[in-house]
Tab-separated table of C-alpha atoms in Angstrom:
chain	number	residue	atom	x	y	z
A	1	MET	CA	60.734	-106.130	-161.261
A	2	LEU	CA	58.675	-103.648	-160.810
A	3	GLN	CA	56.470	-104.861	-157.920
A	4	ASP	CA	55.578	-102.221	-155.885
A	5	LEU	CA	56.907	-99.148	-157.392
A	6	GLN	CA	56.472	-95.882	-155.672
A	7	LEU	CA	56.604	-92.567	-157.135
A	8	ALA	CA	57.783	-89.460	-155.247
A	9	SER	CA	55.205	-87.480	-153.390
A	10	ASP	CA	56.135	-84.202	-155.146
A	11	GLU	CA	54.002	-82.407	-156.886
A	12	GLY	CA	56.355	-82.361	-160.630
A	13	PRO	CA	54.311	-84.648	-163.080
A	14	VAL	CA	54.064	-87.588	-163.449
A	15	TYR	CA	55.676	-89.164	-166.002
A	16	ARG	CA	58.764	-87.894	-164.859
A	17	ARG	CA	57.900	-88.835	-161.547
A	18	LEU	CA	58.433	-92.731	-162.960
A	19	ALA	CA	61.182	-91.635	-164.415
A	20	ASP	CA	63.055	-91.181	-161.657
A	21	ALA	CA	61.236	-94.334	-159.999
A	22	ILE	CA	62.979	-96.611	-162.489
A	23	ALA	CA	66.228	-94.611	-162.655
A	24	ALA	CA	66.877	-95.154	-159.341
A	25	ARG	CA	65.527	-99.224	-159.375
A	26	ILE	CA	68.395	-100.076	-161.898
A	27	ALA	CA	70.636	-97.276	-160.105
A	28	ALA	CA	70.893	-99.781	-157.609
A	29	GLY	CA	70.653	-102.753	-159.265
A	30	THR	CA	66.702	-103.813	-159.183
A	31	LEU	CA	66.805	-103.909	-163.331
A	32	ALA	CA	69.778	-105.215	-164.349
A	33	VAL	CA	71.048	-104.850	-167.915
A	34	GLY	CA	68.780	-106.804	-170.688
A	35	ASP	CA	65.920	-106.652	-168.612
A	36	ARG	CA	63.511	-106.476	-169.752
A	37	LEU	CA	60.005	-104.673	-168.354
A	38	PRO	CA	56.483	-104.968	-168.563
A	39	PRO	CA	54.455	-103.846	-171.696
A	40	GLN	CA	53.732	-100.896	-170.495
A	41	ARG	CA	49.491	-101.402	-170.805
A	42	GLU	CA	50.278	-103.889	-167.875
A	43	ILE	CA	52.179	-100.766	-166.396
A	44	ALA	CA	50.164	-98.564	-165.744
A	45	ARG	CA	47.759	-100.881	-165.014
A	46	ALA	CA	49.398	-101.805	-161.677
A	47	LEU	CA	50.037	-97.831	-160.898
A	48	GLY	CA	46.300	-96.543	-161.753
A	49	ILE	CA	47.934	-94.547	-165.009
A	50	ASN	CA	47.684	-93.765	-167.985
A	51	VAL	CA	49.640	-95.546	-170.429
A	52	THR	CA	50.947	-92.202	-172.888
A	53	THR	CA	52.235	-90.885	-169.096
A	54	VAL	CA	53.706	-94.169	-169.659
A	55	THR	CA	54.694	-94.071	-172.694
A	56	ARG	CA	56.452	-90.249	-172.350
A	57	ALA	CA	58.878	-91.550	-169.146
A	58	LEU	CA	60.204	-94.521	-170.784
A	59	SER	CA	61.277	-91.960	-173.592
A	60	THR	CA	62.374	-90.190	-170.935
A	61	LEU	CA	64.657	-93.092	-169.937
A	62	GLN	CA	65.463	-93.519	-173.315
A	63	GLN	CA	67.032	-90.191	-173.810
A	64	ARG	CA	69.063	-90.223	-170.369
A	65	GLY	CA	70.763	-94.008	-171.624
A	66	LEU	CA	68.458	-96.092	-168.621
A	67	LEU	CA	66.269	-98.610	-171.890
A	68	GLU	CA	66.997	-99.530	-175.520
A	69	ALA	CA	63.433	-100.477	-177.478
A	70	ARG	CA	64.169	-102.684	-179.924
A	71	PRO	CA	61.316	-103.969	-182.136
A	72	GLY	CA	61.013	-107.991	-181.539
A	73	ARG	CA	62.716	-107.233	-178.067
A	74	GLY	CA	60.758	-104.716	-175.521
A	75	THR	CA	61.608	-102.329	-174.101
A	76	THR	CA	65.843	-103.229	-172.346
A	77	VAL	CA	67.499	-102.033	-169.371
A	78	ALA	CA	70.318	-100.725	-171.394
A	79	ALA	CA	74.530	-100.953	-170.953
A	80	ARG	CA	75.417	-98.242	-168.919
A	81	ASP	CA	79.927	-99.493	-169.352
A	82	THR	CA	81.475	-96.747	-171.615
A	83	GLY	CA	80.755	-99.162	-174.569
A	84	GLU	CA	76.939	-98.164	-174.461
A	85	ARG	CA	75.074	-96.599	-177.346
A	86	PRO	CA	72.616	-93.732	-176.858
A	87	GLY	CA	68.997	-93.728	-178.680
A	88	PHE	CA	68.913	-91.793	-181.618
A	89	VAL	CA	67.051	-88.366	-180.217
A	90	SER	CA	65.536	-87.119	-182.470
A	91	ALA	CA	63.729	-83.976	-180.579
A	92	PRO	CA	64.233	-81.765	-178.200
A	93	SER	CA	62.929	-82.453	-174.338
A	94	ASP	CA	60.946	-80.879	-172.643
A	95	ASP	CA	61.770	-81.980	-168.917
A	96	THR	CA	61.473	-79.080	-166.901
A	97	GLY	CA	64.431	-78.132	-165.300
A	98	VAL	CA	66.841	-79.957	-168.505
A	99	ILE	CA	68.731	-76.874	-170.616
A	100	ASP	CA	68.920	-79.426	-173.524
A	101	LEU	CA	71.803	-79.170	-176.039
A	102	SER	CA	71.501	-83.154	-177.588
A	103	VAL	CA	68.964	-82.133	-180.667
A	104	ASN	CA	69.587	-79.410	-183.569
A	105	ARG	CA	67.138	-76.944	-183.466
A	106	PRO	CA	66.804	-73.353	-185.318
A	107	ALA	CA	68.165	-70.740	-182.969
A	108	THR	CA	65.059	-68.154	-183.831
A	109	SER	CA	61.753	-68.113	-184.494
A	110	ALA	CA	62.807	-66.465	-188.536
A	111	TYR	CA	61.100	-69.218	-190.303
A	112	LEU	CA	57.511	-69.479	-188.409
A	113	ASP	CA	57.496	-65.064	-188.421
A	114	ALA	CA	58.224	-66.197	-192.023
A	115	LEU	CA	55.433	-69.042	-192.699
A	116	ALA	CA	52.851	-66.778	-190.350
A	117	LEU	CA	53.455	-63.662	-192.920
A	118	LEU	CA	53.228	-67.266	-196.020
A	119	LEU	CA	50.024	-68.362	-194.712
A	120	PRO	CA	47.465	-66.846	-195.317
A	121	ARG	CA	48.520	-66.081	-198.815
A	122	LEU	CA	48.642	-69.978	-200.469
A	123	SER	CA	45.337	-70.290	-200.955
A	124	LYS	CA	46.156	-67.016	-203.796
A	125	ASP	CA	48.904	-69.071	-204.917
A	126	ARG	CA	49.238	-71.268	-209.081
A	127	TYR	CA	49.836	-73.923	-207.310
A	128	TYR	CA	47.185	-74.148	-204.596
A	129	PRO	CA	44.305	-75.631	-206.249
A	130	THR	CA	47.268	-78.999	-206.774
A	131	LEU	CA	47.193	-79.090	-202.814
A	132	GLN	CA	44.847	-81.953	-203.010
A	133	ASP	CA	46.748	-84.456	-206.240
A	134	TYR	CA	48.123	-87.028	-206.270
A	135	HIS	CA	52.099	-85.459	-207.417
A	136	PRO	CA	55.468	-88.192	-209.107
A	137	PRO	CA	57.548	-89.732	-206.705
A	138	GLU	CA	60.298	-88.395	-207.832
A	139	GLY	CA	57.764	-83.956	-206.332
A	140	PRO	CA	56.366	-81.412	-208.781
A	141	LEU	CA	57.784	-80.206	-211.179
A	142	TRP	CA	57.241	-76.871	-210.108
A	143	ALA	CA	59.417	-77.749	-206.852
A	144	ARG	CA	61.902	-79.569	-208.082
A	145	ALA	CA	62.992	-76.913	-210.282
A	146	ALA	CA	63.266	-73.835	-207.548
A	147	ILE	CA	64.989	-76.987	-205.679
A	148	ALA	CA	67.488	-77.331	-209.280
A	149	GLU	CA	67.682	-73.759	-209.867
A	150	TRP	CA	68.576	-72.824	-206.321
A	151	MET	CA	71.155	-75.690	-206.240
A	152	ARG	CA	72.647	-74.691	-209.218
A	153	PRO	CA	75.809	-73.656	-207.993
A	154	VAL	CA	76.424	-76.127	-206.043
A	155	ALA	CA	75.324	-79.812	-207.564
A	156	GLY	CA	72.949	-80.558	-211.210
A	157	ASP	CA	73.019	-77.354	-212.656
A	158	GLY	CA	70.541	-76.617	-212.588
A	159	ASP	CA	68.294	-79.354	-214.021
A	160	PRO	CA	65.132	-79.921	-212.203
A	161	GLY	CA	65.337	-83.648	-213.571
A	162	ARG	CA	68.262	-85.141	-211.695
A	163	VAL	CA	65.875	-83.589	-208.313
A	164	VAL	CA	64.175	-85.814	-205.455
A	165	LEU	CA	62.174	-84.054	-203.365
A	166	ALA	CA	61.943	-85.891	-199.570
A	167	ALA	CA	60.610	-85.295	-196.239
A	168	GLY	CA	64.591	-84.610	-194.839
A	169	ALA	CA	67.135	-85.112	-195.215
A	170	GLN	CA	66.650	-88.795	-193.563
A	171	HIS	CA	63.873	-90.132	-195.387
A	172	GLY	CA	66.192	-89.365	-198.372
A	173	LEU	CA	68.990	-90.831	-197.363
A	174	ASP	CA	66.860	-94.026	-196.879
A	175	CYS	CA	65.206	-94.158	-199.994
A	176	VAL	CA	69.128	-93.424	-201.584
A	177	LEU	CA	69.724	-96.288	-199.870
A	178	GLY	CA	67.150	-98.365	-200.494
A	179	ALA	CA	67.899	-97.496	-204.258
A	180	VAL	CA	72.190	-98.179	-204.443
A	181	THR	CA	72.582	-101.067	-202.459
A	182	ARG	CA	71.843	-104.573	-201.583
A	183	GLN	CA	72.152	-106.403	-198.339
A	184	GLY	CA	75.115	-107.486	-197.125
A	185	GLU	CA	77.610	-104.742	-199.023
A	186	VAL	CA	79.604	-102.560	-197.516
A	187	VAL	CA	78.968	-98.837	-196.677
A	188	LEU	CA	82.386	-96.343	-195.264
A	189	ALA	CA	81.700	-93.525	-193.394
A	190	ASP	CA	83.710	-91.303	-190.310
A	191	GLU	CA	84.768	-93.642	-187.885
A	192	VAL	CA	82.680	-90.977	-186.466
A	193	THR	CA	79.496	-89.359	-188.022
A	194	TYR	CA	75.740	-88.230	-187.874
A	195	GLN	CA	73.555	-91.236	-186.516
A	196	GLY	CA	70.826	-91.641	-189.052
A	197	ILE	CA	73.885	-93.738	-190.866
A	198	ASN	CA	74.006	-96.207	-188.541
A	199	ALA	CA	69.675	-96.483	-188.266
A	200	LEU	CA	69.744	-97.110	-191.974
A	201	CYS	CA	72.601	-99.817	-192.436
A	202	ARG	CA	71.023	-102.362	-189.932
A	203	VAL	CA	67.076	-102.255	-191.373
A	204	HIS	CA	68.841	-102.369	-194.614
A	205	GLY	CA	71.597	-105.304	-193.693
A	206	LEU	CA	74.724	-103.435	-194.723
A	207	ASP	CA	77.240	-103.823	-193.345
A	208	LEU	CA	78.158	-99.895	-192.280
A	209	ARG	CA	82.105	-99.787	-191.343
A	210	GLY	CA	84.428	-96.537	-190.174
A	211	VAL	CA	87.025	-95.096	-191.532
A	212	SER	CA	90.193	-93.061	-189.672
A	213	MET	CA	89.808	-89.762	-189.171
A	214	ASP	CA	92.171	-86.632	-188.474
A	215	ARG	CA	91.551	-83.192	-187.856
A	216	GLY	CA	90.889	-82.776	-191.682
A	217	GLY	CA	88.191	-85.247	-192.140
A	218	MET	CA	88.399	-88.716	-193.527
A	219	ARG	CA	92.484	-89.808	-193.954
A	220	PRO	CA	92.642	-89.982	-197.872
A	221	ASP	CA	94.770	-93.276	-196.765
A	222	ALA	CA	92.696	-94.800	-194.592
A	223	PHE	CA	90.124	-94.382	-196.770
A	224	GLU	CA	92.096	-96.789	-199.762
A	225	ALA	CA	93.010	-98.127	-197.895
A	226	ALA	CA	88.796	-100.210	-197.221
A	227	CYS	CA	88.355	-100.405	-200.506
A	228	ALA	CA	90.766	-102.189	-201.235
A	229	GLN	CA	90.174	-104.543	-198.615
A	230	LEU	CA	86.487	-104.525	-197.937
A	231	ARG	CA	85.246	-103.090	-201.766
A	232	PRO	CA	82.733	-100.886	-200.759
A	233	ARG	CA	79.510	-100.194	-202.665
A	234	SER	CA	79.475	-96.135	-201.278
A	235	VAL	CA	80.947	-94.261	-198.547
A	236	PHE	CA	78.827	-91.657	-196.570
A	237	LEU	CA	80.873	-88.467	-195.898
A	238	VAL	CA	79.172	-84.804	-194.283
A	239	PRO	CA	81.629	-82.701	-196.153
A	240	THR	CA	80.755	-79.792	-194.649
A	241	LEU	CA	80.570	-78.470	-191.203
A	242	HIS	CA	80.673	-82.452	-190.021
A	243	ASN	CA	78.342	-84.036	-187.337
A	244	PRO	CA	79.222	-83.985	-184.540
A	245	THR	CA	82.217	-82.616	-185.355
A	246	THR	CA	82.286	-79.582	-186.925
A	247	ILE	CA	85.189	-80.507	-189.795
A	248	THR	CA	84.877	-78.850	-192.817
A	249	LEU	CA	86.879	-80.863	-195.984
A	250	SER	CA	89.087	-78.696	-197.210
A	251	GLU	CA	89.215	-78.511	-201.106
A	252	GLN	CA	92.515	-80.426	-200.992
A	253	ARG	CA	90.976	-83.168	-198.604
A	254	ARG	CA	87.670	-83.384	-200.760
A	255	HIS	CA	89.383	-83.660	-204.538
A	256	GLU	CA	91.970	-86.148	-202.466
A	257	LEU	CA	89.144	-88.187	-200.853
A	258	VAL	CA	87.685	-88.691	-204.441
A	259	ALA	CA	90.435	-89.930	-206.684
A	260	VAL	CA	89.906	-92.568	-204.470
A	261	ALA	CA	86.576	-93.134	-205.050
A	262	ARG	CA	87.059	-93.302	-208.887
A	263	ARG	CA	89.781	-94.952	-208.319
A	264	HIS	CA	87.203	-98.330	-207.176
A	265	ASN	CA	84.086	-97.078	-208.669
A	266	VAL	CA	82.924	-96.722	-205.308
A	267	LEU	CA	79.281	-94.227	-204.835
A	268	ILE	CA	79.597	-90.995	-203.106
A	269	ILE	CA	76.579	-90.001	-200.137
A	270	GLU	CA	77.475	-86.415	-199.928
A	271	ASP	CA	75.232	-85.515	-197.245
A	272	ASP	CA	75.860	-81.205	-196.736
A	273	VAL	CA	72.517	-80.635	-194.916
A	274	TYR	CA	75.097	-77.787	-193.115
A	275	ARG	CA	76.318	-76.133	-195.920
A	276	PRO	CA	73.936	-73.661	-196.412
A	277	LEU	CA	74.818	-72.674	-193.050
A	278	ALA	CA	78.938	-71.877	-194.157
A	279	ASP	CA	80.636	-68.972	-194.403
A	280	ASN	CA	82.146	-69.827	-198.159
A	281	PRO	CA	82.934	-73.396	-197.837
A	282	PRO	CA	84.515	-74.944	-200.311
A	283	PRO	CA	83.185	-76.255	-203.506
A	284	SER	CA	80.564	-79.122	-203.582
A	285	LEU	CA	82.141	-83.349	-203.688
A	286	ALA	CA	78.708	-83.380	-206.507
A	287	SER	CA	80.379	-80.305	-208.215
A	288	ILE	CA	83.534	-81.778	-208.258
A	289	GLU	CA	82.390	-85.375	-209.777
A	290	PRO	CA	78.983	-84.711	-211.081
A	291	GLU	CA	78.062	-88.380	-212.498
A	292	LEU	CA	79.824	-90.200	-209.385
A	293	THR	CA	78.128	-88.072	-206.049
A	294	VAL	CA	74.546	-88.296	-204.531
A	295	HIS	CA	74.019	-85.333	-203.039
A	296	ILE	CA	71.808	-84.970	-200.335
A	297	GLY	CA	70.049	-81.291	-198.762
A	298	ALA	CA	66.916	-80.617	-196.678
A	299	LEU	CA	66.172	-77.520	-195.527
A	300	SER	CA	66.467	-78.330	-192.048
A	301	LYS	CA	69.245	-77.180	-190.384
A	302	CYS	CA	69.468	-74.296	-191.953
A	303	LEU	CA	66.082	-72.813	-191.817
A	304	ALA	CA	63.095	-75.400	-189.461
A	305	PRO	CA	63.566	-79.602	-188.987
A	306	GLY	CA	60.004	-78.552	-188.840
A	307	LEU	CA	59.448	-78.547	-192.842
A	308	ARG	CA	60.698	-81.652	-193.202
A	309	LEU	CA	61.422	-80.797	-197.047
A	310	GLY	CA	65.028	-82.377	-197.641
A	311	PHE	CA	66.554	-83.685	-201.731
A	312	VAL	CA	68.187	-85.413	-203.981
A	313	ILE	CA	70.454	-84.727	-206.196
A	314	ALA	CA	72.129	-86.624	-208.194
A	315	PRO	CA	72.929	-88.456	-212.123
A	316	ARG	CA	69.663	-89.851	-214.313
A	317	THR	CA	69.525	-92.340	-213.597
A	318	ILE	CA	70.079	-92.742	-209.890
A	319	ALA	CA	66.934	-90.347	-209.493
A	320	GLY	CA	65.325	-92.415	-211.130
A	321	GLN	CA	66.144	-95.374	-208.766
A	322	VAL	CA	65.540	-92.878	-206.003
A	323	ALA	CA	62.327	-91.865	-207.411
A	324	ALA	CA	61.348	-95.283	-207.319
A	325	ALA	CA	61.846	-96.012	-203.514
A	326	LEU	CA	60.140	-93.156	-202.692
A	327	ARG	CA	57.331	-93.822	-204.113
A	328	ILE	CA	57.469	-98.276	-202.121
A	329	ASN	CA	57.924	-96.092	-199.552
A	330	CYS	CA	55.073	-93.226	-199.535
A	331	TRP	CA	54.140	-92.413	-202.721
A	332	SER	CA	55.545	-88.790	-202.818
A	333	ILE	CA	55.937	-85.715	-200.067
A	334	SER	CA	53.450	-83.696	-198.822
A	335	PRO	CA	52.984	-80.957	-201.779
A	336	LEU	CA	51.812	-78.472	-198.791
A	337	THR	CA	55.689	-78.896	-197.547
A	338	ALA	CA	57.153	-78.369	-201.515
A	339	LEU	CA	55.370	-75.282	-202.323
A	340	ILE	CA	55.595	-73.560	-198.542
A	341	GLY	CA	59.547	-74.213	-199.541
A	342	THR	CA	59.353	-73.064	-203.274
A	343	ARG	CA	57.687	-69.635	-202.000
A	344	LEU	CA	60.399	-69.107	-199.472
A	345	ILE	CA	63.678	-69.636	-201.944
A	346	GLU	CA	61.567	-68.094	-204.463
A	347	GLU	CA	60.412	-65.183	-202.497
A	348	GLY	CA	64.463	-64.106	-201.266
A	349	THR	CA	62.573	-65.149	-197.578
A	350	ALA	CA	64.766	-68.361	-197.120
A	351	ALA	CA	68.053	-66.233	-197.292
A	352	ARG	CA	66.892	-63.719	-195.200
A	353	ILE	CA	65.902	-66.649	-192.481
A	354	ILE	CA	69.681	-68.306	-193.522
A	355	GLU	CA	71.677	-65.167	-192.534
A	356	ALA	CA	69.281	-64.264	-189.355
A	357	GLN	CA	70.200	-69.025	-188.018
A	358	LYS	CA	73.895	-67.520	-188.510
A	359	GLN	CA	73.771	-63.754	-187.170
A	360	GLU	CA	72.149	-65.508	-183.701
A	361	LEU	CA	75.354	-68.264	-184.150
A	362	ARG	CA	77.392	-66.011	-184.116
A	363	GLN	CA	76.770	-64.899	-181.340
A	364	ARG	CA	76.386	-68.446	-179.152
A	365	GLN	CA	79.752	-69.687	-180.481
A	366	ALA	CA	81.157	-66.622	-179.086
A	367	VAL	CA	79.252	-67.492	-175.933
A	368	LEU	CA	81.493	-71.000	-176.342
A	369	SER	CA	84.476	-69.832	-177.283
A	370	GLU	CA	84.022	-67.160	-173.800
A	371	ILE	CA	82.968	-70.212	-170.959
A	372	LEU	CA	84.931	-73.186	-172.906
A	373	GLY	CA	87.147	-71.564	-175.254
A	374	ARG	CA	90.507	-73.143	-172.578
A	375	TYR	CA	89.390	-76.923	-173.604
A	376	ASP	CA	89.565	-78.479	-176.814
A	377	VAL	CA	86.795	-76.914	-178.453
A	378	GLN	CA	86.558	-78.218	-182.284
A	379	SER	CA	83.778	-75.830	-184.055
A	380	HIS	CA	83.083	-73.540	-186.518
A	381	ALA	CA	81.912	-69.722	-186.079
A	382	THR	CA	78.150	-70.219	-188.081
A	383	SER	CA	77.699	-74.134	-186.623
A	384	THR	CA	74.609	-75.601	-185.222
A	385	HIS	CA	76.705	-77.608	-182.794
A	386	ALA	CA	80.535	-78.275	-181.068
A	387	TRP	CA	82.524	-80.700	-180.482
A	388	LEU	CA	84.065	-81.196	-177.314
A	389	ARG	CA	86.967	-83.214	-176.391
A	390	LEU	CA	87.488	-83.922	-173.573
A	391	PRO	CA	90.425	-83.683	-170.485
A	392	GLU	CA	90.727	-86.746	-168.577
A	393	PRO	CA	90.066	-88.477	-166.005
A	394	TRP	CA	86.427	-87.928	-168.078
A	395	ARG	CA	84.798	-90.097	-170.487
A	396	GLY	CA	81.686	-89.283	-172.930
A	397	ALA	CA	78.779	-91.750	-171.327
A	398	GLY	CA	80.023	-90.541	-168.022
A	399	PHE	CA	79.727	-86.859	-168.693
A	400	ALA	CA	77.550	-86.634	-170.299
A	401	ARG	CA	75.449	-88.004	-168.150
A	402	THR	CA	76.903	-86.285	-165.279
A	403	CYS	CA	75.663	-83.298	-167.088
A	404	LEU	CA	72.002	-84.602	-167.303
A	405	GLU	CA	72.289	-84.905	-163.651
A	406	ARG	CA	73.045	-81.293	-163.450
A	407	GLY	CA	70.058	-80.156	-165.848
A	408	VAL	CA	72.428	-79.626	-168.795
A	409	ALA	CA	71.121	-82.741	-172.325
A	410	VAL	CA	74.589	-83.847	-174.589
A	411	LEU	CA	74.663	-86.732	-176.416
A	412	PRO	CA	78.572	-88.817	-176.381
A	413	GLY	CA	81.560	-88.937	-178.286
A	414	ASP	CA	79.719	-93.321	-178.200
A	415	ALA	CA	76.431	-92.461	-179.890
A	416	PHE	CA	78.742	-91.015	-183.323
A	417	ALA	CA	80.794	-93.958	-182.812
A	418	VAL	CA	80.511	-96.532	-186.348
A	419	GLY	CA	81.308	-99.933	-185.112
A	420	ARG	CA	82.046	-100.498	-181.756
A	421	GLU	CA	85.660	-99.956	-181.732
A	422	PRO	CA	86.619	-97.614	-179.286
A	423	VAL	CA	85.576	-93.752	-179.469
A	424	GLN	CA	87.559	-90.950	-179.191
A	425	HIS	CA	86.038	-89.417	-175.751
A	426	GLY	CA	83.773	-86.313	-176.202
A	427	VAL	CA	80.282	-84.718	-176.882
A	428	ARG	CA	77.869	-82.422	-179.377
A	429	ILE	CA	76.945	-79.559	-177.927
A	430	ASN	CA	74.279	-77.727	-179.944
A	431	VAL	CA	74.478	-74.323	-179.553
A	432	GLY	CA	71.257	-73.875	-181.140
A	433	ALA	CA	69.047	-75.635	-178.825
A	434	ALA	CA	68.915	-73.604	-176.020
A	435	ARG	CA	65.970	-71.728	-175.798
A	436	SER	CA	68.012	-68.452	-175.139
A	437	LEU	CA	71.662	-66.867	-175.072
A	438	ASP	CA	71.219	-66.969	-170.351
A	439	ASP	CA	70.022	-70.533	-171.079
A	440	LEU	CA	72.513	-71.349	-173.185
A	441	ARG	CA	75.406	-69.128	-170.769
A	442	THR	CA	74.304	-71.099	-167.290
A	443	ALA	CA	74.034	-75.280	-169.502
A	444	LEU	CA	78.337	-73.876	-170.543
A	445	THR	CA	79.317	-72.767	-167.576
A	446	THR	CA	77.443	-75.671	-165.343
A	447	MET	CA	79.519	-77.458	-167.984
A	448	ALA	CA	82.849	-75.829	-166.858
A	449	GLY	CA	82.277	-76.840	-164.453
A	450	LEU	CA	82.002	-80.312	-164.717
A	451	LEU	CA	85.159	-80.097	-166.997
A	452	ALA	CA	87.329	-78.507	-164.346
A	453	ALA	CA	86.771	-80.652	-161.145
A	454	GLY	CA	86.785	-83.851	-163.273
A	455	HIS	CA	87.310	-86.611	-161.259
A	456	LEU	CA	85.829	-84.934	-157.766
A	457	GLN	CA	81.830	-84.475	-159.527
A	458	LEU	CA	80.066	-87.353	-159.578
A	459	PRO	CA	83.441	-90.660	-158.542
A	460	GLY	CA	81.279	-93.304	-159.937
A	461	PHE	CA	79.954	-92.498	-163.278
A	462	VAL	CA	83.057	-91.113	-164.561
């Protein structure tokens, strides 16, 4: 399988040369779909390199969609047809020569600048002595009070008893599902949606089903039909700057969806992490129906993902169940993270960082509109990402692979699909991920060239 594997003799990093060598064997058919690679230690020993290098090479191939790793099955060659499902990319690529637009990351260094000023002062903070202690699973009261007050106009009415702190929105969503669902129950979501819900439903043994969308978001009639047929436990919605499509549900659409949920007693899980970046968003689902909605937020998209501070705002009974699930999961989040987030919010620094991010995103979205505006791009002036619906003959996975060959990483629509039904052919473009406006312009110009050339560019991958 990997016998006599030869690495290129150029001066590139070893992990990259190893990744390219394995990719070449996959392209040639020497490694077929489903073939299992030898253990990493065996590969390292055969090539005389360290295991860390092998791990990095295989991770690179997973990001390219060529390999997949599953517990109990090892690392295998991934399917490469139109139904392939790219992995859950959660960190930007550091490959030399690749402009990575596949992962949401801050568009500015505003958070780092603020953190550099804050850290020297923390040892004088009145809550600093508590950082060495255990804390309740829902998080320190002072931090929950800060989040509750900050979110008062959105959800929870300023009650810290309804707040549970988490290590990011994904962690919060994990604990919510663990608290309010049972194995085998049905969860509904948009037919294309945030990747993390797919992974979590698999882990919890839940039956995730997609609901049809239009350009306004989830269709209320389709939601009604799914509720009547499937009797779901909950529905997962990203109502503001939807990931990946950037759709923001109108106030009327929100009321229509809430009315369906009420009729069928379906719990609403509202993932509203992008809300702080939106200009004048409609009322949250939690404010329309506070007793049937669990609101999930975080500082990842508006401040920085490295902060790892998320929160769940729910009716008190559900909040207690979420806290119990979190206690089993990790006992409680880091109080240092909670203190940093609290100070940024209470001192007004968070609001200033958000405004700086929005200003930068406006510039980046303007560049996107300038270069790709003649194509079917759905976005928003302050969104971290955009959704490009591909013209014929392109397909999502093929276009993403061809972009990567040209040094640009994007995520195809397959990565966001719920179930195995065909999805619209598109890619998510993370405008905030580029290291600079020049990098963004270079990447988008490359994509525009591929879109214009169509099947003339690498027809075998279309």
